[in-house]
Amino acid sequence: MANGTVTMEVALKALGIGWGDEVIVPALTFAATPYAAVAAGALPVFVDVEPRRYTIDCEQLEAAITPRTRAIMPVHLGQQMCDMDRVMDIAGRNGLHVVEDCAHAHGQQWRGRGAGCLGDFGSFSHQSTKILTAGEGGTLTTGDERLARLAHSLIDCGRPKDAGETEYTFGANYRLGELHAALLERAIERFPAQQAQRAELGEYFEELADGIPGVRINRRDERVTRWSFYRYIFTISNDEFGGAPNRVVAEALEAEGIPAEVQYPPMSRYDLFQPSLSRLPVCVEHADRLDPSRMSFPVAERAGEWQAVYLDECVFRSGRRGVEQAVEALTKVQRHAQELRE
Ligand SMILES: Cc1ncc(COP(=O)(O)O)c(C=O)c1O
């Protein structure tokens, strides 16, 4: 498909989700996840994330379910995967669909099963910075033949998938061009070696960075049986960094030549979801989860505005020396933390 946003919109539409339905989304993700719910006509209901994994908090997820809830969209963020055992258990007990946002998780596996193969649908992005890229593009996976045919029709202007079939859907053109597909076919051949290299160097980074004062390494869950990531997110203690927020630390790392950034603000601050732009109705049962002025997501807010620093995947494809340079830069920035204030 054209990108990793319409993939999720199509997944929800294929599942029959739309007007009046609610879809639960984590409060720390890229705009595309909740945007896809809005594009399908549903309301995204935000839920805070876990403090160590920055993925959806399953206790709060369960508490957010109402009779209108139809789906959960877990996002495998950074180097982590959501607790898919719990997500699938909650979905099963409440009759909900699951659309996994795997834009960061090409190649990850949970208990031997690939990210994107656990829910009804898995959505992948091939946008220019992603670890499997064609400049733009998206892939939607499903193990259900009927859903696959529906999705195929939805992205092809509603036409039936195969000649001779008569079932039309209310679709549009979300197709990927063949040139992009050709690029992806070659990129996927290189992917396994790159994934193995990133995983090995990710472990090396954790070994070296663990002792740096004020740096917390968020290790992956042991149920992640193949590790693959797009960004590596670590947590800083602001006191140990002279009171500086994550953005300043990322800028200092950049100045040292290490590709680092702060990716997502919490959904309570996200411009796109301010009611004046989103036009989301806020006078509903979940006003405290839909109206940014009333939302409170302490973990996502602390992560997004203060503590989460994202390292680019290329740090983990530049050999052991590249990782050592990243750790040296982080150590240097921490030692000179007082200067960050200035
Ligand atoms: C978590 C997440 N979800 C969805 C997307 C959307 O993908 P795309 O840019 O291909 O629409 C992205 C990245 O861009 C992302 O990081």
PDB file of N, CA, C and O and ligand atoms in Angstrom, residues 3-6 8 29-30 32-33 75 77 101 103-104 125-127 130 136-137 230 264, ligand 1:
ATOM      1  N   ASN A   3       1.475   3.678   2.038  1.00  0.00           N
ATOM      2  CA  ASN A   3       2.282   3.984   3.230  1.00  0.00           C
ATOM      3  C   ASN A   3       1.766   3.196   4.439  1.00  0.00           C
ATOM      4  O   ASN A   3       0.791   2.446   4.315  1.00  0.00           O
ATOM      5  N   GLY A   4       2.424   3.404   5.561  1.00  0.00           N
ATOM      6  CA  GLY A   4       2.073   2.651   6.776  1.00  0.00           C
ATOM      7  C   GLY A   4       1.035   3.350   7.624  1.00  0.00           C
ATOM      8  O   GLY A   4       0.902   3.030   8.818  1.00  0.00           O
ATOM      9  N   THR A   5       0.336   4.313   7.066  1.00  0.00           N
ATOM     10  CA  THR A   5      -0.801   4.941   7.743  1.00  0.00           C
ATOM     11  C   THR A   5      -2.092   4.386   7.139  1.00  0.00           C
ATOM     12  O   THR A   5      -2.976   3.921   7.863  1.00  0.00           O
ATOM     13  N   VAL A   6      -2.170   4.403   5.803  1.00  0.00           N
ATOM     14  CA  VAL A   6      -3.388   3.878   5.170  1.00  0.00           C
ATOM     15  C   VAL A   6      -3.538   2.379   5.419  1.00  0.00           C
ATOM     16  O   VAL A   6      -4.649   1.857   5.438  1.00  0.00           O
ATOM     17  N   MET A   8      -3.236   0.933   8.202  1.00  0.00           N
ATOM     18  CA  MET A   8      -4.027   0.773   9.445  1.00  0.00           C
ATOM     19  C   MET A   8      -5.475   1.203   9.228  1.00  0.00           C
ATOM     20  O   MET A   8      -6.399   0.608   9.767  1.00  0.00           O
ATOM     21  N   THR A  29       2.995   7.425  20.622  1.00  0.00           N
ATOM     22  CA  THR A  29       3.177   6.824  19.300  1.00  0.00           C
ATOM     23  C   THR A  29       3.221   7.958  18.281  1.00  0.00           C
ATOM     24  O   THR A  29       3.052   9.146  18.646  1.00  0.00           O
ATOM     25  N   PHE A  30       3.433   7.599  17.028  1.00  0.00           N
ATOM     26  CA  PHE A  30       3.373   8.604  15.977  1.00  0.00           C
ATOM     27  C   PHE A  30       1.898   8.898  15.669  1.00  0.00           C
ATOM     28  O   PHE A  30       1.036   8.040  15.852  1.00  0.00           O
ATOM     29  N   ALA A  32       0.246   8.796  13.169  1.00  0.00           N
ATOM     30  CA  ALA A  32      -0.420   7.927  12.202  1.00  0.00           C
ATOM     31  C   ALA A  32      -1.351   6.909  12.861  1.00  0.00           C
ATOM     32  O   ALA A  32      -2.382   6.558  12.284  1.00  0.00           O
ATOM     33  N   THR A  33      -0.996   6.424  14.044  1.00  0.00           N
ATOM     34  CA  THR A  33      -1.809   5.359  14.656  1.00  0.00           C
ATOM     35  C   THR A  33      -3.215   5.885  14.974  1.00  0.00           C
ATOM     36  O   THR A  33      -4.203   5.346  14.459  1.00  0.00           O
ATOM     37  N   VAL A  75       1.219  -0.647  19.710  1.00  0.00           N
ATOM     38  CA  VAL A  75       2.352  -0.154  18.905  1.00  0.00           C
ATOM     39  C   VAL A  75       3.633  -0.736  19.506  1.00  0.00           C
ATOM     40  O   VAL A  75       3.899  -0.554  20.697  1.00  0.00           O
ATOM     41  N   LEU A  77       6.967  -0.131  20.076  1.00  0.00           N
ATOM     42  CA  LEU A  77       7.744   1.113  19.974  1.00  0.00           C
ATOM     43  C   LEU A  77       9.238   0.894  20.233  1.00  0.00           C
ATOM     44  O   LEU A  77       9.597   0.183  21.165  1.00  0.00           O
ATOM     45  N   ASP A 101       0.554  -2.056  15.180  1.00  0.00           N
ATOM     46  CA  ASP A 101       1.354  -1.078  14.438  1.00  0.00           C
ATOM     47  C   ASP A 101       2.814  -1.511  14.562  1.00  0.00           C
ATOM     48  O   ASP A 101       3.433  -1.366  15.619  1.00  0.00           O
ATOM     49  N   ALA A 103       5.358  -0.411  12.624  1.00  0.00           N
ATOM     50  CA  ALA A 103       6.210   0.501  11.841  1.00  0.00           C
ATOM     51  C   ALA A 103       7.658   0.502  12.346  1.00  0.00           C
ATOM     52  O   ALA A 103       8.583   0.829  11.607  1.00  0.00           O
ATOM     53  N   HIS A 104       7.851   0.138  13.645  1.00  0.00           N
ATOM     54  CA  HIS A 104       9.214   0.103  14.201  1.00  0.00           C
ATOM     55  C   HIS A 104       9.736  -1.330  14.311  1.00  0.00           C
ATOM     56  O   HIS A 104      10.809  -1.529  14.861  1.00  0.00           O
ATOM     57  N   SER A 125       5.510   0.080   7.928  1.00  0.00           N
ATOM     58  CA  SER A 125       5.809   1.269   7.119  1.00  0.00           C
ATOM     59  C   SER A 125       7.126   1.066   6.385  1.00  0.00           C
ATOM     60  O   SER A 125       8.077   0.512   6.944  1.00  0.00           O
ATOM     61  N   HIS A 126       7.194   1.554   5.136  1.00  0.00           N
ATOM     62  CA  HIS A 126       8.458   1.526   4.380  1.00  0.00           C
ATOM     63  C   HIS A 126       8.901   2.951   4.038  1.00  0.00           C
ATOM     64  O   HIS A 126       9.535   3.190   3.018  1.00  0.00           O
ATOM     65  N   GLN A 127       8.501   3.894   4.882  1.00  0.00           N
ATOM     66  CA  GLN A 127       8.875   5.298   4.713  1.00  0.00           C
ATOM     67  C   GLN A 127      10.404   5.425   4.783  1.00  0.00           C
ATOM     68  O   GLN A 127      11.081   4.524   5.284  1.00  0.00           O
ATOM     69  N   LYS A 130      12.697   4.124   7.659  1.00  0.00           N
ATOM     70  CA  LYS A 130      12.418   2.834   8.279  1.00  0.00           C
ATOM     71  C   LYS A 130      13.450   1.763   7.878  1.00  0.00           C
ATOM     72  O   LYS A 130      14.158   1.921   6.888  1.00  0.00           O
ATOM     73  N   GLU A 136       8.906   5.332   0.322  1.00  0.00           N
ATOM     74  CA  GLU A 136       7.558   5.325   0.911  1.00  0.00           C
ATOM     75  C   GLU A 136       6.990   3.930   0.695  1.00  0.00           C
ATOM     76  O   GLU A 136       7.512   3.155  -0.090  1.00  0.00           O
ATOM     77  N   GLY A 137       5.900   3.657   1.343  1.00  0.00           N
ATOM     78  CA  GLY A 137       5.234   2.365   1.146  1.00  0.00           C
ATOM     79  C   GLY A 137       4.748   1.791   2.461  1.00  0.00           C
ATOM     80  O   GLY A 137       5.117   2.265   3.538  1.00  0.00           O
ATOM     81  N   TYR A 230      14.047  -0.281  15.047  1.00  0.00           N
ATOM     82  CA  TYR A 230      14.207   0.886  14.163  1.00  0.00           C
ATOM     83  C   TYR A 230      14.853   2.053  14.924  1.00  0.00           C
ATOM     84  O   TYR A 230      15.716   2.761  14.421  1.00  0.00           O
ATOM     85  N   TYR A 264       8.424  11.401  19.656  1.00  0.00           N
ATOM     86  CA  TYR A 264       7.003  11.722  19.771  1.00  0.00           C
ATOM     87  C   TYR A 264       6.647  12.452  21.054  1.00  0.00           C
ATOM     88  O   TYR A 264       7.008  12.009  22.132  1.00  0.00           O
TER      89      TYR A 264
HETATM   90  C1  LIG B   1       4.710   4.155  15.031  1.00  0.00           C
HETATM   91  C2  LIG B   1       4.418   4.544  13.605  1.00  0.00           C
HETATM   92  N1  LIG B   1       3.230   4.220  13.071  1.00  0.00           N
HETATM   93  C3  LIG B   1       2.920   4.520  11.798  1.00  0.00           C
HETATM   94  C4  LIG B   1       3.790   5.199  10.998  1.00  0.00           C
HETATM   95  C5  LIG B   1       3.311   5.624   9.637  1.00  0.00           C
HETATM   96  O1  LIG B   1       4.008   5.174   8.586  1.00  0.00           O
HETATM   97  P1  LIG B   1       4.037   5.997   7.202  1.00  0.00           P
HETATM   98  O2  LIG B   1       4.956   7.154   7.395  1.00  0.00           O
HETATM   99  O3  LIG B   1       4.566   4.985   6.242  1.00  0.00           O
HETATM  100  O4  LIG B   1       2.638   6.410   6.890  1.00  0.00           O
HETATM  101  C6  LIG B   1       5.077   5.546  11.503  1.00  0.00           C
HETATM  102  C7  LIG B   1       6.130   6.221  10.708  1.00  0.00           C
HETATM  103  O5  LIG B   1       6.121   7.013   9.922  1.00  0.00           O
HETATM  104  C8  LIG B   1       5.387   5.215  12.842  1.00  0.00           C
HETATM  105  O6  LIG B   1       6.561   5.542  13.370  1.00  0.00           O
END
